[in-house]
Amino acid sequence: MLNYIVRRLMMGVVTLLAITALVYGLIRNIPGDPVSAQNAMNVDRKISKEMEDQQRRLYRLDRPWPVAYALWMSDLARGDLGTSIARNIPVARLIQERVGPTLLLSSASLLLTYLLAIPLGLWSTVRAGQPDERFLGTLLYMLYSLPAFVAALFLQIVFAVQWDILPLRGMTGDQFDSLPFWGRVWDLFLHALLPVTCYTYGALAYYTRFIRANMQEVIRQDYIRTALAKGVSPTAVVVKHAFRNTLIPLVTLMGLTLPSLLSGSVILEQIFAWPGMGRLFFEAILERDYPTIMGLTLMFSLLTLAGQLLADVLYAVVDPRVTLD
Amino acid sequence: MDNSKNDSRRDPPSRGFAREVAGRFFSRKLACLATLVVIFLTLVAIFAPVIVGTKPVVCRYKGGIYYPSLGYLDREWEHPIFRIDKFRNNYAKNLPKKDPDSWAFWPMVYQDPIRRVRADEKEGVPDSETLQPPSIHHLFGTDPAGVDVFAKMVHGTRTALLVGFVSMGIAALLGIVLGAVAGYAGGWIDHFINRVIEVVLCVPTLILILALIAIVPKPTIWHMMAVIGLTRWTDIARLTRGEFLRLRQSDFVQAAVALGISRAAIIFRHILPNALAPVLVPITFGMAGAVQIEAGLSFLGFGTPPPHPSWGEILDDGRANLTCWWLVTFPGLAIFATVLAYNIIGEALQEATDPRLRDARR
């Protein structure tokens, strides 16, 4: 096992190198650079050609990209992610600032998903084929096919524009700072309600169907029939005997959701003006903020690779039949 | 349950795998319905210029018969005579003016997906104002520029469907070839292709798409489809690889090797046809994904270049004008219906090709 993990980690380093080099090369080839992007934004305050060149030298834009990439790597090896060009603060601090709001949405959504999907999945297994189960199944299937950004717009129209009971966008209201503690929590809750709904419903539909599909396979096993024949109560059979054995694929799925916990959704955060990672990423692309793009890419790929490794290792941990080699 | 009865009936003429899968697929009502939806959308996409437009489907002008509405499909297909005679896309007014003997057969609805229609163009068609709610004149309302949303929707169907088919066609080609090679060759080739898949999975799609589009000097809708295809082949490759790993051990492949058949022939003529049916599953799901990606990109402002109306673009207008529900409802429902249809087809294929799932259903 340890042997396997070490080998995977070493391969992971090579993959990371390939990814970062590829992204660095790609972003340097997108037309425009941070300096021109910045100048385009403040039209009234044109800076001179010399200043521009000086800035370009400072950000290593005058060097060919492989050289700049090598320099970025050497900074990284010293634990320095660089400084955001558009915002002039260290990338590490920028990510730190933005990770909170995203984590708030994604953890709330993950929690909700599991809290709802497990009971719903078990209920669907027990009621399989009944009219109410088929109705729920169809509903979940339709939700699964509804793109989140379409749902987000519908929800905004109904709840924020027509009924005007929930805030349209943003994470906090105008008078947030003057509110008492519980007032702030309530304000945050109201603002998070629509985004969390949009984050959750798709995953909820997916997980419920996933659990149901796995349960359907397990309850056909002989040991389930044996347990029922021995007089174990149906609830105990479903929860203790069957569900426990469907946990294995669920665990691997958790490993694979790891990166999405921190990466956020570009479109949803953009629609709800949520100051999270997805929005930061989108803004960084528009601003051609190379250090920020690289920092985020590094983080996402690290998490994706770690999630895959975690899923494989967890699989072997929870299922003794699986051996890693 | 009653396998014995079925077996005795099915035994003598053994159908091929593909026929059997098709039979099982079409025995499901929902799958048939979803297929009909896709066929309907395809028809809308093909006949969009006949359904709605401001260019005549057929017209007679200065002694010749022309089909100006083809210009909606490709600008090059519009006869140059109309450019030379300075029609400026206003056929309704210019046709009778420049040639009194001309006649024209018009699309069913006189509205344009690109520009707003003016009052004096055609009898019975009023000046289209900006942000009008749905009415007799504008079935789905108008957008902030006064363009008819129904016309945009109908012509946007082409974009939505093409994106699904073309990008997944590219993805399928890449995925199947790489997956097949990885699965059959094994060893370091398999290892290398797996690493490539990992890299593509980790690079943010938005970066890849922006950068690849930026490299092209004049990006068109085709470039975008190619780029979406280049980012979406990993699932297909993984599944093909798995199928090849499984089939490589089977007797008929051993027999082919023993007969001295070349590697390429074994991979593409003997194993691939047997692996293809399950591979259709991620392709269909990928088509649903591609439709969403295109809409999402247009929504973020990185969509198809201007002359191609797209559903995501209308949604983007809707986001800026949330009080105009028609700008969100119609494209939203269209995207939803398309994705749902693809997903249902994908699922039905999955159940039809996977013997475990098939048996579990009964």
XYZ file of C-alpha atoms in Angstrom:
687
model
C 0.000 0.000 0.000
C 2.676 2.502 1.052
C 4.662 1.525 -1.996
C 1.624 2.239 -4.158
C 0.982 5.628 -2.548
C 4.582 6.727 -2.973
C 4.548 5.683 -6.616
C 1.300 7.517 -7.222
C 2.660 10.637 -5.512
C 5.738 10.613 -7.704
C 3.619 10.255 -10.800
C 1.445 13.036 -9.483
C 4.414 15.409 -9.363
C 5.171 14.709 -13.028
C 1.522 15.254 -13.942
C 1.472 18.522 -12.006
C 4.559 19.724 -13.861
C 2.891 18.922 -17.171
C -0.329 20.675 -16.186
C 1.298 23.852 -14.901
C 3.610 24.095 -17.911
C 0.673 23.590 -20.265
C -1.459 26.231 -18.536
C 1.437 28.685 -18.363
C 2.089 28.275 -22.052
C -1.595 28.612 -22.865
C -2.283 31.757 -20.861
C 0.799 33.453 -22.211
C -0.610 32.824 -25.676
C -4.012 34.374 -24.994
C -3.922 37.795 -26.681
C -3.368 40.693 -24.295
C -1.353 40.730 -21.097
C -1.950 42.023 -17.554
C -0.499 45.443 -18.359
C -2.649 46.043 -21.423
C -5.698 44.619 -19.631
C -5.161 47.077 -16.790
C -4.662 50.000 -19.132
C -7.812 49.112 -21.017
C -9.722 49.376 -17.758
C -8.629 52.861 -16.678
C -8.850 54.820 -19.881
C -8.510 58.225 -18.224
C -5.140 57.437 -16.700
C -2.913 56.324 -19.585
C 0.585 55.400 -18.538
C 3.602 56.030 -20.678
C 5.290 53.484 -22.909
C 8.361 53.371 -20.664
C 6.228 52.713 -17.615
C 4.495 49.892 -19.475
C 7.779 48.315 -20.434
C 9.035 48.682 -16.905
C 5.918 46.922 -15.608
C 6.309 44.191 -18.190
C 9.907 43.624 -17.044
C 8.747 43.503 -13.455
C 6.165 40.811 -14.221
C 8.611 38.929 -16.458
C 6.419 39.465 -19.489
C 9.447 40.401 -21.601
C 10.895 36.915 -21.301
C 9.828 33.913 -23.356
C 7.284 31.844 -21.487
C 9.467 28.801 -20.751
C 11.940 31.059 -18.940
C 9.181 32.823 -17.041
C 7.688 29.455 -16.179
C 10.996 28.213 -14.821
C 11.278 31.344 -12.677
C 7.707 30.846 -11.443
C 8.609 27.267 -10.513
C 11.688 28.364 -8.602
C 9.597 30.894 -6.673
C 7.098 28.162 -5.950
C 9.820 25.884 -4.649
C 10.563 28.615 -2.113
C 6.901 28.691 -1.168
C 6.103 31.913 -2.999
C 3.036 31.916 -5.226
C 3.784 35.433 -6.444
C 1.752 38.612 -6.235
C -1.484 39.284 -8.032
C -0.809 41.839 -10.750
C -4.307 43.308 -10.882
C -4.799 43.540 -7.115
C -1.241 43.886 -5.896
C -1.609 41.471 -2.989
C 0.048 38.075 -2.573
C -1.802 35.314 -4.425
C -1.755 33.101 -1.339
C -3.582 35.778 0.651
C -6.011 36.403 -2.196
C -6.923 32.714 -2.309
C -7.241 32.702 1.471
C -9.727 35.566 1.289
C -11.840 33.965 -1.395
C -11.840 30.389 -0.162
C -14.171 31.135 2.756
C -17.253 32.177 0.765
C -16.867 29.252 -1.612
C -16.389 26.811 1.239
C -19.502 28.212 2.900
C -21.602 27.372 -0.154
C -20.012 24.047 -0.994
C -19.926 22.639 2.540
C -23.517 23.650 3.216
C -24.525 22.084 -0.069
C -22.530 18.898 0.563
C -24.045 18.506 4.010
C -27.556 19.065 2.701
C -26.956 16.641 -0.147
C -25.916 13.809 2.150
C -28.579 14.558 4.737
C -31.300 14.403 2.091
C -29.901 11.929 -0.432
C -29.366 9.010 1.976
C -32.923 8.933 3.378
C -34.392 9.608 -0.061
C -32.269 6.889 -1.638
C -33.265 4.339 1.025
C -36.916 5.349 0.766
C -36.819 4.938 -3.020
C -35.353 1.467 -2.592
C -38.117 0.367 -0.266
C -40.886 1.925 -2.348
C -39.350 0.893 -5.675
C -41.944 0.756 -8.447
C -44.703 2.416 -6.401
C -46.373 5.499 -7.921
C -44.922 7.915 -5.334
C -41.422 6.587 -5.840
C -41.712 6.828 -9.590
C -42.942 10.389 -9.294
C -39.976 11.338 -7.111
C -37.619 9.477 -9.408
C -38.913 11.357 -12.458
C -38.728 14.660 -10.620
C -35.121 14.028 -9.553
C -34.223 12.954 -13.050
C -35.606 16.160 -14.479
C -33.776 18.230 -11.867
C -30.592 16.431 -12.792
C -31.019 17.610 -16.401
C -31.769 21.216 -15.487
C -28.568 23.263 -15.871
C -27.766 25.128 -12.651
C -27.502 28.519 -14.333
C -30.981 28.178 -15.808
C -32.359 27.236 -12.404
C -30.470 30.147 -10.838
C -32.117 32.634 -13.188
C -35.600 31.164 -12.605
C -35.119 31.320 -8.840
C -33.865 34.878 -9.058
C -36.888 35.936 -11.110
C -39.382 34.289 -8.779
C -37.897 34.929 -5.346
C -35.915 38.114 -5.803
C -37.790 39.990 -8.534
C -41.446 38.890 -8.488
C -41.923 38.156 -4.770
C -38.983 40.209 -3.545
C -38.446 38.083 -0.448
C -34.799 37.121 -0.993
C -31.799 39.225 -1.986
C -30.921 39.087 -5.674
C -27.158 38.780 -5.443
C -24.138 39.369 -3.259
C -23.052 37.695 -0.033
C -24.098 40.366 2.453
C -26.542 43.246 2.591
C -25.603 46.941 2.663
C -25.909 47.411 6.423
C -24.158 44.131 7.249
C -21.415 45.713 9.337
C -23.850 47.516 11.626
C -25.862 44.375 12.402
C -25.564 42.391 15.637
C -24.083 38.901 15.445
C -27.327 36.988 14.880
C -28.499 39.630 12.440
C -25.383 38.992 10.412
C -25.913 35.259 10.453
C -29.511 35.768 9.298
C -28.386 38.150 6.560
C -25.784 35.676 5.356
C -28.349 32.877 5.496
C -30.809 34.794 3.325
C -28.111 35.608 0.795
C -26.858 32.027 0.692
C -30.274 30.415 0.305
C -30.600 30.643 -3.494
C -26.960 29.808 -4.322
C -26.984 26.803 -1.985
C -30.211 25.578 -3.580
C -28.642 25.802 -7.022
C -25.504 24.028 -5.849
C -27.446 21.279 -4.130
C -30.311 20.106 -6.302
C -28.228 18.600 -9.082
C -25.955 16.716 -6.692
C -28.974 15.644 -4.653
C -30.601 14.116 -7.708
C -27.370 12.421 -8.721
C -26.609 10.985 -5.267
C -30.154 9.768 -4.654
C -30.165 7.910 -7.951
C -26.674 6.618 -7.245
C -27.672 5.256 -3.832
C -30.857 3.762 -5.232
C -29.014 2.049 -8.086
C -26.457 0.544 -5.709
C -29.125 -0.528 -3.246
C -31.080 -2.211 -6.025
C -28.080 -4.366 -6.716
C -27.415 -5.217 -3.081
C -30.958 -6.132 -2.037
C -30.980 -8.874 -4.621
C -28.169 -10.659 -2.798
C -28.802 -13.907 -0.997
C -27.766 -12.646 2.420
C -30.565 -10.094 2.328
C -33.105 -12.802 1.703
C -31.548 -14.829 4.499
C -31.793 -11.911 6.896
C -35.432 -11.340 5.996
C -36.150 -15.052 6.335
C -34.598 -15.041 9.789
C -37.121 -12.416 10.797
C -34.932 -9.320 10.916
C -37.146 -6.234 10.578
C -37.227 -4.736 7.076
C -35.882 -1.406 8.351
C -32.899 -3.097 9.962
C -32.253 -5.086 6.789
C -32.292 -2.000 4.609
C -30.222 0.198 6.892
C -27.826 -2.259 8.503
C -27.433 -5.081 6.037
C -27.949 -3.468 2.670
C -26.971 0.168 3.040
C -23.654 -0.566 4.748
C -22.612 -2.526 1.723
C -23.382 0.324 -0.630
C -21.086 2.669 1.259
C -18.051 1.593 -0.746
C -18.936 3.359 -4.015
C -20.234 6.296 -1.990
C -16.844 6.692 -0.334
C -15.055 6.809 -3.679
C -17.534 9.373 -4.901
C -16.658 11.557 -1.906
C -12.999 11.494 -2.865
C -13.848 12.683 -6.328
C -15.925 15.619 -5.043
C -12.961 16.975 -3.093
C -11.814 19.484 -5.734
C -15.310 20.890 -6.277
C -15.459 21.707 -2.571
C -12.934 24.496 -3.050
C -13.115 25.332 -6.735
C -16.653 26.676 -6.697
C -18.678 27.266 -9.812
C -17.681 30.045 -12.173
C -21.175 30.563 -13.563
C -23.124 30.358 -10.305
C -20.771 32.670 -8.433
C -20.943 35.047 -11.363
C -24.764 35.058 -11.379
C -25.056 35.566 -7.628
C -22.055 37.943 -7.418
C -20.625 35.645 -4.757
C -17.029 36.613 -3.896
C -15.613 33.092 -4.103
C -12.992 31.112 -5.969
C -14.943 30.605 -9.173
C -15.457 34.321 -9.546
C -11.822 35.021 -8.699
C -10.795 32.621 -11.409
C -13.074 34.243 -13.958
C -11.875 37.741 -13.056
C -8.269 36.611 -13.174
C -8.756 35.355 -16.717
C -10.345 38.638 -17.804
C -7.551 40.635 -16.135
C -4.902 38.285 -17.532
C -3.630 38.062 -13.976
C -1.090 35.302 -14.635
C 0.116 34.681 -11.060
C -3.458 34.321 -9.794
C -4.463 31.997 -12.651
C -1.390 29.867 -12.005
C -1.995 29.775 -8.250
C -5.582 28.672 -8.744
C -4.699 26.124 -11.418
C -2.052 24.646 -9.154
C -4.545 24.379 -6.324
C -7.297 22.823 -8.450
C -5.008 20.261 -10.030
C -3.466 19.367 -6.677
C -6.931 18.775 -5.274
C -8.076 16.794 -8.310
C -5.048 14.515 -8.168
C -5.299 14.172 -4.402
C -8.998 13.377 -4.707
C -8.325 10.619 -7.233
C -5.608 9.133 -5.058
C -7.830 9.390 -1.998
C -10.672 7.658 -3.806
C -8.426 4.773 -4.860
C -6.863 4.398 -1.414
C -10.200 4.652 0.406
C -11.575 2.033 -1.925
C -8.895 -0.376 -0.815
C -9.338 0.580 2.834
C -13.091 0.012 3.009
C -13.138 -3.039 0.750
C -10.576 -5.631 1.856
C -11.063 -7.558 -1.391
C -9.387 -4.776 -3.341
C -5.623 -4.763 -3.405
C -3.557 -1.947 -4.817
C -0.462 -2.770 -6.787
C -37.928 -13.872 -14.557
C -39.233 -16.138 -17.278
C -35.892 -16.513 -18.964
C -36.485 -20.081 -20.012
C -39.472 -19.127 -22.143
C -37.650 -16.213 -23.725
C -34.580 -18.256 -24.455
C -36.407 -20.966 -26.297
C -38.078 -18.358 -28.454
C -34.968 -16.310 -29.087
C -32.548 -19.165 -29.531
C -32.456 -20.161 -33.211
C -31.833 -16.839 -35.041
C -29.211 -15.187 -32.858
C -29.356 -11.470 -33.480
C -26.229 -9.352 -33.537
C -25.309 -7.319 -30.474
C -26.142 -4.012 -32.131
C -29.580 -5.175 -33.302
C -30.337 -6.561 -29.881
C -29.343 -3.305 -28.191
C -31.470 -1.324 -30.628
C -34.416 -3.600 -29.988
C -34.115 -3.189 -26.233
C -33.590 0.560 -26.583
C -36.719 1.161 -28.639
C -38.847 -1.047 -26.430
C -38.773 1.759 -23.870
C -41.395 4.434 -24.408
C -39.406 7.225 -22.801
C -36.391 6.506 -24.983
C -38.571 6.679 -28.084
C -40.044 9.954 -26.913
C -36.582 11.432 -26.283
C -35.455 10.278 -29.726
C -38.500 12.001 -31.208
C -37.567 15.208 -29.374
C -34.085 15.105 -30.866
C -35.525 14.422 -34.323
C -37.937 17.328 -33.880
C -35.076 19.650 -32.866
C -33.060 18.465 -35.839
C -35.956 19.281 -38.181
C -36.330 22.729 -36.583
C -32.616 23.302 -37.007
C -32.606 22.272 -40.660
C -35.784 24.123 -41.620
C -35.145 27.193 -39.463
C -34.911 29.521 -42.517
C -38.315 28.264 -43.706
C -39.934 28.681 -40.300
C -38.776 32.183 -39.519
C -36.707 34.773 -41.360
C -36.835 37.909 -43.457
C -35.259 36.375 -46.540
C -37.569 34.652 -49.036
C -37.362 30.877 -49.172
C -37.743 31.017 -52.968
C -38.005 34.123 -55.073
C -37.971 35.170 -58.696
C -35.834 38.174 -59.385
C -34.820 39.624 -62.761
C -35.630 36.394 -64.554
C -33.840 34.006 -62.187
C -34.991 31.771 -59.347
C -33.056 32.265 -56.094
C -33.062 30.856 -52.558
C -31.876 33.763 -50.397
C -32.924 32.141 -47.114
C -29.981 29.752 -47.467
C -27.918 32.735 -46.402
C -28.984 31.991 -42.828
C -27.146 28.685 -42.975
C -24.048 30.101 -44.648
C -23.514 33.629 -45.935
C -21.779 32.259 -48.991
C -24.939 30.493 -50.108
C -26.814 33.727 -50.603
C -26.591 34.647 -54.263
C -24.154 37.557 -54.816
C -26.671 39.304 -57.078
C -28.468 40.578 -53.986
C -25.275 42.044 -52.583
C -24.462 43.674 -55.910
C -27.962 45.141 -56.122
C -27.587 46.498 -52.560
C -30.486 44.688 -50.935
C -28.965 45.161 -47.475
C -30.945 42.189 -46.172
C -34.215 44.035 -46.749
C -35.871 41.774 -49.290
C -39.476 42.644 -48.482
C -38.943 46.249 -49.527
C -36.318 45.913 -52.215
C -37.669 42.989 -54.208
C -40.778 44.735 -55.582
C -38.938 48.045 -55.854
C -36.055 46.803 -57.960
C -38.040 44.322 -60.034
C -41.826 44.796 -60.214
C -42.280 41.373 -61.829
C -40.616 39.527 -58.965
C -42.429 37.177 -56.623
C -41.350 35.542 -53.407
C -42.358 32.735 -51.093
C -41.776 33.951 -47.540
C -40.937 32.028 -44.364
C -43.878 31.203 -42.104
C -43.024 33.997 -39.666
C -41.548 37.273 -40.863
C -38.948 38.083 -38.187
C -35.164 38.099 -38.166
C -32.824 36.345 -35.729
C -30.044 38.937 -36.107
C -31.592 42.384 -36.597
C -34.796 44.121 -35.529
C -37.601 44.434 -38.069
C -38.635 47.977 -38.970
C -42.179 49.271 -39.414
C -42.110 49.941 -43.128
C -40.669 46.593 -44.184
C -43.635 44.358 -44.666
C -47.356 44.784 -44.396
C -48.819 43.568 -41.117
C -45.468 43.437 -39.332
C -45.108 46.306 -36.867
C -41.895 48.012 -35.822
C -40.308 45.707 -33.258
C -39.656 47.551 -30.058
C -37.154 46.543 -27.413
C -38.089 44.187 -24.561
C -41.661 43.475 -25.646
C -43.507 40.656 -23.852
C -44.832 37.782 -25.971
C -47.673 38.769 -28.310
C -49.150 37.838 -31.675
C -46.356 39.680 -33.472
C -43.571 38.380 -31.250
C -44.419 34.877 -30.119
C -41.610 34.796 -27.538
C -41.210 38.569 -27.085
C -38.214 40.689 -28.061
C -34.740 41.177 -26.604
C -32.987 44.417 -25.495
C -32.009 45.149 -29.107
C -35.568 44.648 -30.371
C -34.753 41.346 -32.077
C -37.499 38.727 -32.071
C -36.762 36.008 -29.500
C -38.725 33.335 -31.388
C -36.520 33.879 -34.441
C -33.401 33.724 -32.281
C -34.601 30.559 -30.598
C -35.421 28.777 -33.855
C -32.107 29.698 -35.451
C -30.265 29.013 -32.187
C -31.434 25.388 -32.365
C -28.896 24.889 -35.121
C -26.071 26.065 -32.889
C -27.204 23.939 -29.957
C -27.510 20.750 -31.982
C -24.377 21.282 -34.035
C -22.343 21.851 -30.894
C -23.567 18.556 -29.490
C -22.961 16.526 -32.626
C -19.737 18.056 -33.916
C -17.916 18.461 -30.615
C -18.863 14.975 -29.496
C -17.915 13.611 -32.901
C -14.432 15.008 -32.391
C -14.336 13.855 -28.784
C -15.512 10.378 -29.787
C -12.875 10.041 -32.475
C -10.099 11.110 -30.096
C -11.418 9.150 -27.150
C -12.042 5.936 -29.031
C -8.689 5.896 -30.794
C -6.678 6.766 -27.685
C -8.731 4.473 -25.460
C -8.447 1.612 -27.904
C -4.690 2.000 -28.231
C -4.251 2.297 -24.465
C -6.437 -0.689 -23.722
C -4.969 -2.952 -26.359
C -1.314 -2.019 -26.132
C -1.076 -1.754 -22.355
C 2.355 -1.200 -20.810
C 3.971 2.213 -21.054
C 1.618 3.406 -23.819
C -1.358 2.780 -21.552
C 0.493 4.547 -18.764
C 1.284 7.560 -20.914
C -2.271 7.937 -22.235
C -3.600 7.712 -18.689
C -1.335 10.579 -17.672
C -2.556 12.631 -20.632
C -6.144 12.014 -19.528
C -5.240 13.172 -16.025
C -3.686 16.360 -17.354
C -6.716 17.184 -19.500
C -8.995 16.512 -16.534
C -7.029 18.875 -14.315
C -6.610 21.818 -16.674
C -9.580 24.125 -16.136
C -11.926 23.872 -19.138
C -12.434 27.613 -19.268
C -8.681 28.239 -19.646
C -8.336 25.587 -22.280
C -11.250 26.931 -24.291
C -10.206 30.589 -24.009
C -6.615 29.875 -24.885
C -7.385 27.591 -27.790
C -9.910 30.044 -29.225
C -7.410 32.867 -28.761
C -4.764 31.051 -30.783
C -7.070 30.990 -33.817
C -6.934 34.358 -35.614
C -10.652 34.534 -36.460
C -12.630 32.180 -34.240
C -15.848 30.780 -35.660
C -18.491 28.517 -34.231
C -16.592 25.550 -35.697
C -13.479 26.353 -33.716
C -15.512 26.449 -30.567
C -16.996 23.041 -31.247
C -13.534 21.646 -31.911
C -12.283 23.077 -28.621
C -15.199 21.658 -26.633
C -14.492 18.329 -28.321
C -10.814 18.540 -27.347
C -11.722 18.903 -23.685
C -14.474 16.273 -23.465
C -12.926 13.046 -24.728
C -11.556 11.683 -21.453
C -14.667 9.752 -20.339
C -14.970 8.125 -23.730
C -11.298 7.143 -23.718
C -11.596 5.626 -20.250
C -14.603 3.536 -21.143
C -13.132 2.375 -24.452
C -9.971 1.417 -22.638
C -11.961 -0.631 -20.142
C -13.866 -2.414 -22.904
C -10.634 -3.191 -24.723
C -9.000 -4.530 -21.569
C -11.976 -6.864 -21.203
C -12.236 -7.933 -24.858
C -8.505 -8.382 -25.347
C -8.705 -11.579 -23.283
C -11.625 -13.049 -25.184
C -11.400 -16.066 -27.440
C -12.167 -14.394 -30.729
C -9.284 -11.957 -30.245
C -6.947 -14.830 -29.383
C -8.130 -16.533 -32.530
C -7.490 -13.401 -34.595
C -3.970 -13.132 -33.155
C -3.334 -16.794 -33.919
C -4.459 -16.235 -37.483
C -1.775 -13.605 -37.848
C -4.104 -10.657 -38.426
C -2.404 -7.299 -38.100
C -2.705 -5.307 -34.888
C -4.557 -2.413 -36.492
C -7.082 -4.784 -38.031
C -7.624 -6.550 -34.710
C -8.127 -3.247 -32.904
C -10.404 -1.537 -35.404
C -12.144 -4.390 -37.248
C -12.539 -7.039 -34.599
C -12.607 -5.462 -31.136
C -13.963 -1.972 -31.850
C -17.359 -3.015 -33.275
C -17.936 -5.061 -30.125
C -16.899 -2.211 -27.834
C -18.836 0.506 -29.639
C -22.313 0.096 -28.128
C -21.281 0.805 -24.510
C -19.130 3.709 -25.716
C -22.267 5.362 -27.114
C -23.336 5.994 -23.520
C -20.688 8.575 -22.544
C -21.035 10.101 -26.014
C -24.733 10.792 -25.466
C -24.117 12.152 -21.980
C -21.301 14.211 -23.476
C -23.720 15.718 -25.980
C -25.912 16.853 -23.099
C -22.790 18.294 -21.489
C -21.674 20.058 -24.661
C -25.041 21.801 -25.021
C -24.672 23.049 -21.458
C -21.081 24.168 -22.006
C -21.991 26.124 -25.127
C -24.911 27.800 -23.378
C -22.731 28.488 -20.348
C -19.950 29.987 -22.437
C -22.358 32.220 -24.358
C -23.832 33.129 -21.011
C -20.441 34.258 -19.706
C -19.840 36.250 -22.884
C -17.372 33.851 -24.503
C -19.861 32.268 -26.779
C -20.341 31.778 -30.445
C -19.284 34.759 -32.553
C -22.121 37.225 -33.413
C -23.836 36.011 -36.597
C -24.821 32.770 -34.837
C -27.696 33.253 -32.405
C -27.533 30.875 -29.450
C -29.818 30.019 -26.552
C -27.179 30.934 -23.996
C -26.898 34.414 -25.482
C -30.632 35.036 -24.927
C -30.233 33.824 -21.346
C -27.421 36.306 -20.869
C -29.775 39.090 -21.996
C -32.282 37.690 -19.539
C -29.785 37.930 -16.702
C -29.372 41.646 -17.372
C -33.169 42.143 -17.612
C -34.589 39.900 -14.925
C -38.038 41.485 -15.092
C -38.413 40.164 -18.643
C -39.303 36.564 -17.809
C -39.591 35.547 -21.472
C -35.870 36.070 -22.015
C -35.136 33.366 -19.434
C -38.111 31.025 -19.726
C -37.958 30.067 -23.402
C -34.227 29.460 -23.816
C -34.121 27.910 -20.344
C -36.822 25.412 -21.248
C -35.185 24.685 -24.587
C -31.823 23.929 -22.988
C -33.535 21.853 -20.318
C -35.542 19.827 -22.858
C -32.488 19.152 -25.013
C -30.316 18.075 -22.097
C -33.122 15.922 -20.706
C -33.659 14.198 -24.061
C -29.961 13.400 -24.417
C -29.776 12.155 -20.842
C -32.796 9.874 -21.287
C -31.289 8.459 -24.472
C -27.962 7.958 -22.713
C -29.581 6.179 -19.821
C -31.687 3.941 -22.050
C -28.552 3.037 -24.015
C -26.768 2.250 -20.788
C -29.516 -0.105 -19.716
C -29.751 -1.649 -23.155
C -26.024 -2.350 -23.398
C -25.222 -3.365 -19.820
C -26.475 -6.921 -19.184
C -26.341 -6.423 -15.404
C -28.675 -3.428 -15.518
C -30.917 -5.073 -18.085
C -31.515 -8.108 -15.909
C -31.979 -5.959 -12.832
C -34.901 -4.155 -14.402
C -37.151 -7.166 -14.727
